[in-house]
C-alpha cells in the first residue's frame, strides 16, 4: 500500500543572495527530508517586503532563490516550489490568525524588537505581523515540522501559541508545528562572528551559494579569528570556522586542526586555506547546476507557476475549513 507522505511548508525570503547559513539552516534539511515528507518550499516575497527593498530587484531575487533551491538538490518531482504572493490564501489565512493573536505576543518577538531598533524608517504593520503570516504559511499545509535555523525558533514558538489559540477558540483545526533543526542551525558572520551570518550584513559576512572559488577563498581568508596560537576556549570567529570545518571537511581534517589548536600550534592561515578548499569542493557542483539552470529560465518559471497553483489547491482546502470553523461560510 502506498503511504501518504506528511506535508510541511518552509520558506526563505528573497532579500539577497542565499548563503551557507540559509543552506545549512533550511535547504539542506529540505533535501534530506524530501523522500519522507512532501515539502512545499516557498520563496516568501510577502515577508521580504516588510523591510525596505527595491521593487526592480524583486523578480531577479525570486528567480535567484529558485535557482539556488533547485541547484541545491530540491527535486520538483517530489517537492513543490512556489512563490508566496501567487497563493493569496497565505495573506487571507494570516488575516484570520491576526484576529486570535494578541498584539503583545507579536511585540515581544526578539527579531521584531531587533529589526525595529535597526531600521531608521518607521516600522510597518507588516513587520509586526510577520510571524502571523509565517504561522499562516505553516498551518495552511498542516505542517507538523518546519526545518529552520535557530534564529527562527521564537517565530515557531509563536506559531504554536497561535495554533493553540485558534484551536482553543474554534475547535481542533491545525497541527502544532515543531522546529526541525539540522546541523549548522546557527552559522555566524565571517566578519562579525558574534552575529549570525545574514544577507543583510553584506556580502563579506557570508559565503553565497553562488560564490566563485576565488570569492570563497578571499572571504574565508579575511574571516575574523584571533591572534592565536589557540588553546583554551575558542573566540567566536574561530569557533565558527571549526563549526564550518566540522560540516564541510572530513573528520580527519577537523581532528588534525583541532589537535593543533589544543596544542597551541595552529596557524589560522593554514586552517583557512584547507576550509576554503573544502567549501569550494562542496559548493562546486551546486554552482555548476545553478549555472546550467540559469540558461533555462522558462523551465524554472514554469515550475514556479505550476508549483504555486498546486500549493494553492492544498491551501484553499485548509482556508475553507478554517473559515467554516469561524462561522464565515455563508452559501
Ligand atoms: N546564519 C544562519 N545559520 C543557520 N540558519 C540560518 N538561516 C538564516 N541565517 C542562518 C535560516 O535560513 C532560513 C531562511 O531565512 P530567511 O531568509 O527567511 O530569513 P533570515 O533568517 O532573516 O535570513 P538572513 O540571511 O538573515 O536574511 P536577512 O538578512 O534578510 O534577514 C531560515 O530557516 C533561517 O533560520
XYZ file of C-alpha atoms and ligand atoms in Angstrom:
366
model
C 0.000 0.000 0.000
C 1.309 3.469 -0.864
C 1.853 5.535 2.262
C 0.823 9.182 2.188
C 3.740 11.463 2.918
C 3.116 14.101 5.563
C 3.362 17.667 4.337
C 5.194 20.676 5.569
C 5.957 24.209 4.471
C 9.247 26.057 4.798
C 10.498 29.184 3.078
C 13.234 31.744 2.595
C 12.887 35.453 1.930
C 14.190 36.739 -1.416
C 16.157 39.510 0.300
C 19.527 38.818 -1.326
C 21.921 36.046 -2.247
C 21.299 32.801 -0.369
C 24.280 31.839 1.771
C 25.635 28.775 3.534
C 23.697 29.771 6.690
C 20.407 29.539 4.758
C 21.651 26.306 3.203
C 22.579 24.620 6.498
C 19.671 26.069 8.493
C 16.969 25.221 5.976
C 17.701 23.994 2.446
C 19.935 21.037 3.412
C 17.196 19.658 5.690
C 14.607 20.130 2.924
C 16.685 17.985 0.607
C 17.307 15.316 3.269
C 13.591 15.092 4.122
C 12.136 15.118 0.639
C 11.609 11.342 0.401
C 9.894 11.146 3.762
C 7.762 14.309 3.562
C 6.047 16.282 0.851
C 7.782 19.629 1.200
C 6.279 22.865 -0.026
C 9.100 25.345 -0.449
C 8.150 28.952 -0.602
C 10.002 31.967 -1.837
C 8.346 34.202 0.711
C 8.241 37.567 -1.049
C 5.399 38.930 1.136
C 7.777 38.556 4.082
C 10.577 40.261 2.169
C 8.568 43.446 1.522
C 8.202 44.156 5.245
C 11.644 45.808 5.109
C 12.935 48.481 2.704
C 13.616 46.985 -0.747
C 13.902 47.947 -4.388
C 10.862 46.759 -6.445
C 13.031 46.494 -9.574
C 15.243 43.896 -7.871
C 12.452 41.601 -6.661
C 11.861 39.489 -9.831
C 15.579 38.690 -10.106
C 15.862 37.842 -6.423
C 12.886 35.481 -6.658
C 14.421 33.780 -9.704
C 17.812 33.556 -7.978
C 16.259 31.905 -4.932
C 14.518 29.352 -7.179
C 17.848 28.595 -8.897
C 19.509 28.079 -5.501
C 16.720 25.758 -4.287
C 16.928 23.613 -7.419
C 20.721 23.660 -7.684
C 21.000 22.562 -4.039
C 19.009 19.437 -4.904
C 15.342 20.222 -4.447
C 13.576 17.714 -6.688
C 10.470 19.175 -8.379
C 9.086 15.649 -8.825
C 8.998 15.141 -5.055
C 8.524 18.663 -3.736
C 6.519 21.762 -4.537
C 8.291 25.002 -5.339
C 6.110 28.099 -5.028
C 6.031 31.884 -4.711
C 4.101 33.082 -1.660
C 2.411 36.075 -3.328
C 0.996 33.810 -6.071
C -1.072 31.988 -3.431
C -3.418 34.588 -1.903
C -4.639 32.065 0.689
C -1.471 32.911 2.661
C -2.495 36.502 3.335
C -6.130 35.563 3.835
C -5.192 32.967 6.445
C -2.854 35.496 8.071
C -5.801 37.850 8.481
C -7.830 35.141 10.228
C -4.898 34.350 12.523
C -4.337 38.059 13.262
C -7.713 38.043 14.984
C -6.626 35.406 17.530
C -3.165 36.898 18.132
C -2.752 39.475 20.896
C -0.582 42.413 19.758
C 1.659 41.876 22.804
C 2.624 38.398 21.538
C 3.959 39.876 18.288
C 5.671 42.786 20.064
C 7.735 40.547 22.290
C 9.358 38.546 19.441
C 13.139 39.235 19.660
C 13.682 39.541 15.883
C 10.926 42.172 15.702
C 12.449 44.139 18.562
C 15.908 43.943 16.994
C 14.761 44.919 13.487
C 12.632 47.736 14.886
C 15.760 49.064 16.591
C 17.932 48.711 13.461
C 15.546 50.252 10.937
C 15.853 54.010 10.698
C 12.476 54.322 8.937
C 9.307 53.767 10.979
C 8.296 50.146 11.495
C 5.331 48.996 9.388
C 2.430 46.765 10.403
C 3.785 44.007 8.139
C 6.962 43.683 10.177
C 4.955 43.396 13.387
C 2.650 40.734 11.987
C 5.451 38.919 10.102
C 5.269 35.900 12.481
C 1.492 35.707 11.984
C 1.994 35.426 8.229
C 4.648 32.787 8.937
C 2.143 30.900 11.101
C -0.338 31.097 8.204
C 2.288 29.691 5.791
C 2.783 26.756 8.143
C -0.819 25.929 9.092
C -2.168 26.137 5.536
C -0.310 22.919 4.766
C -0.941 21.331 8.193
C 2.809 21.150 8.769
C 3.891 19.131 11.781
C 7.566 20.021 11.336
C 9.333 23.092 9.990
C 13.062 22.935 9.164
C 14.563 26.258 10.258
C 17.712 27.811 11.642
C 17.915 28.653 15.341
C 17.016 32.317 14.789
C 13.512 31.257 13.751
C 12.703 29.404 16.983
C 10.850 32.337 18.605
C 8.695 32.665 15.458
C 7.897 28.987 15.592
C 7.021 29.170 19.267
C 4.621 31.991 18.453
C 3.117 29.910 15.631
C 2.435 27.158 18.165
C 0.747 29.616 20.503
C -1.393 30.941 17.645
C -2.419 27.384 16.721
C -3.390 26.709 20.342
C -5.356 29.977 20.487
C -7.219 29.160 17.250
C -7.914 25.513 18.126
C -8.986 26.514 21.648
C -11.486 29.019 20.340
C -12.826 27.307 17.209
C -12.057 23.600 17.715
C -9.189 21.391 16.535
C -8.165 22.570 13.084
C -4.387 22.943 12.863
C -1.378 20.882 13.983
C 1.154 22.397 16.373
C 4.355 22.663 14.312
C 7.730 21.573 15.691
C 11.082 23.014 14.655
C 13.400 20.660 12.793
C 16.971 21.783 13.446
C 19.727 20.317 11.289
C 23.493 20.565 11.813
C 24.677 24.138 11.376
C 21.454 25.695 12.647
C 23.337 28.858 13.635
C 26.257 29.811 11.408
C 27.922 33.040 12.414
C 29.017 36.004 10.306
C 32.582 35.818 8.936
C 33.220 39.486 9.684
C 31.182 39.938 12.892
C 31.192 36.449 14.420
C 29.043 37.379 17.407
C 26.138 37.910 14.948
C 24.542 35.257 12.772
C 25.519 35.096 9.112
C 22.899 37.237 7.343
C 22.146 38.517 3.870
C 21.589 41.969 5.317
C 25.087 42.228 6.853
C 26.588 42.381 3.353
C 28.492 40.005 1.041
C 31.735 39.903 3.030
C 29.977 38.348 6.041
C 28.665 35.335 4.146
C 29.631 32.684 1.607
C 26.917 32.776 -1.036
C 25.875 29.501 -2.646
C 26.728 31.130 -5.972
C 30.173 32.454 -4.946
C 33.050 31.653 -7.296
C 36.094 29.766 -5.899
C 38.284 32.888 -5.683
C 35.495 34.749 -3.813
C 35.187 31.870 -1.327
C 38.945 31.857 -0.812
C 39.087 35.629 -0.328
C 36.173 35.734 2.128
C 37.482 32.847 4.231
C 40.985 34.332 4.298
C 39.527 37.555 5.701
C 37.297 35.857 8.278
C 37.789 37.256 11.765
C 39.740 34.945 14.117
C 42.090 35.987 16.925
C 45.834 36.376 17.208
C 46.321 32.687 18.100
C 48.054 30.360 18.763
C 44.975 28.553 20.106
C 44.348 26.530 23.252
C 41.608 27.220 25.816
C 38.120 28.454 24.980
C 37.654 29.440 21.347
C 36.872 33.003 20.286
C 33.556 33.305 18.330
C 35.255 33.568 14.906
C 37.484 30.541 15.496
C 34.546 28.518 16.833
C 32.614 29.373 13.682
C 35.449 28.215 11.398
C 35.657 24.944 13.322
C 31.872 24.578 13.029
C 32.123 25.035 9.259
C 35.039 22.624 9.108
C 33.043 20.004 11.051
C 30.365 20.181 8.340
C 32.292 20.708 5.107
C 35.602 18.903 5.777
C 36.477 15.303 6.594
C 36.723 14.071 10.172
C 40.491 13.674 9.758
C 40.887 17.280 8.678
C 38.761 18.516 11.568
C 40.676 16.417 14.135
C 44.022 17.493 12.692
C 43.293 21.206 13.110
C 41.559 20.676 16.451
C 44.645 18.919 17.764
C 46.875 21.761 16.541
C 44.513 24.200 18.257
C 44.600 22.277 21.535
C 48.413 22.065 21.346
C 48.569 25.829 20.702
C 50.301 25.218 17.369
C 47.571 26.233 14.969
C 48.173 28.646 12.097
C 44.804 30.046 11.116
C 46.056 30.800 7.597
C 46.599 27.045 7.016
C 43.227 26.193 8.513
C 41.504 28.795 6.351
C 43.199 27.537 3.210
C 42.003 23.979 3.853
C 38.499 25.114 4.791
C 38.294 27.210 1.615
C 39.396 24.179 -0.467
C 36.692 22.025 1.114
C 33.989 24.659 0.728
C 34.937 25.084 -2.926
C 34.680 21.303 -3.494
C 31.348 21.073 -1.674
C 29.754 24.058 -3.395
C 31.291 23.480 -6.844
C 28.660 21.008 -8.148
C 25.887 23.264 -6.843
C 27.359 26.254 -8.678
C 27.599 24.267 -11.903
C 23.973 23.084 -11.661
C 22.941 26.648 -10.915
C 24.763 27.914 -13.990
C 23.104 25.275 -16.187
C 19.648 26.064 -14.783
C 20.129 29.794 -15.286
C 20.216 29.058 -19.038
C 16.680 27.592 -18.773
C 14.631 30.437 -17.243
C 11.407 29.222 -18.911
C 11.714 25.812 -17.255
C 12.215 27.400 -13.826
C 9.383 29.881 -14.394
C 7.076 27.024 -15.383
C 7.955 25.073 -12.230
C 7.181 28.117 -10.088
C 3.822 28.718 -11.744
C 2.733 25.071 -11.597
C 4.053 24.672 -8.032
C 2.211 27.777 -6.854
C -1.000 26.507 -8.449
C -0.631 23.124 -6.751
C 0.142 24.741 -3.381
C -2.909 26.972 -3.864
C -5.197 23.942 -4.260
C -3.998 22.498 -0.936
C -4.101 25.874 0.815
C -7.641 26.537 -0.388
C -8.991 23.426 1.357
C -7.481 24.439 4.694
C -8.707 28.007 4.330
C -12.273 26.808 3.675
C -12.082 24.600 6.760
C -10.814 27.474 8.926
C -13.495 29.847 7.647
C -16.212 27.271 8.311
C -14.964 26.873 11.873
C -15.049 30.654 12.280
C -18.630 30.964 11.035
C -17.557 32.572 7.779
C -19.216 30.096 5.387
C -22.468 31.585 4.100
C -23.694 29.907 0.940
N 23.251 32.164 9.906
C 22.342 31.226 9.784
N 22.586 29.969 10.250
C 21.655 28.981 10.125
N 20.435 29.186 9.538
C 20.157 30.425 9.063
N 19.090 30.942 8.441
C 19.305 32.236 8.165
N 20.519 32.597 8.598
C 21.085 31.499 9.159
C 17.884 30.173 8.137
O 17.585 30.339 6.757
C 16.170 30.285 6.588
C 15.700 31.419 5.755
O 15.960 32.647 6.374
P 15.225 33.965 5.852
O 15.823 34.483 4.622
O 13.782 33.744 5.750
O 15.428 34.966 6.990
P 16.646 35.279 7.880
O 16.775 34.273 8.959
O 16.423 36.664 8.320
O 17.903 35.157 6.886
P 19.006 36.218 6.667
O 20.052 35.701 5.765
O 19.475 36.728 7.991
O 18.219 37.339 5.885
P 18.029 38.867 6.207
O 19.403 39.420 6.386
O 17.321 39.388 5.017
O 17.214 38.985 7.472
C 15.548 30.279 7.983
O 15.178 28.974 8.312
C 16.675 30.747 8.858
O 16.582 30.250 10.178
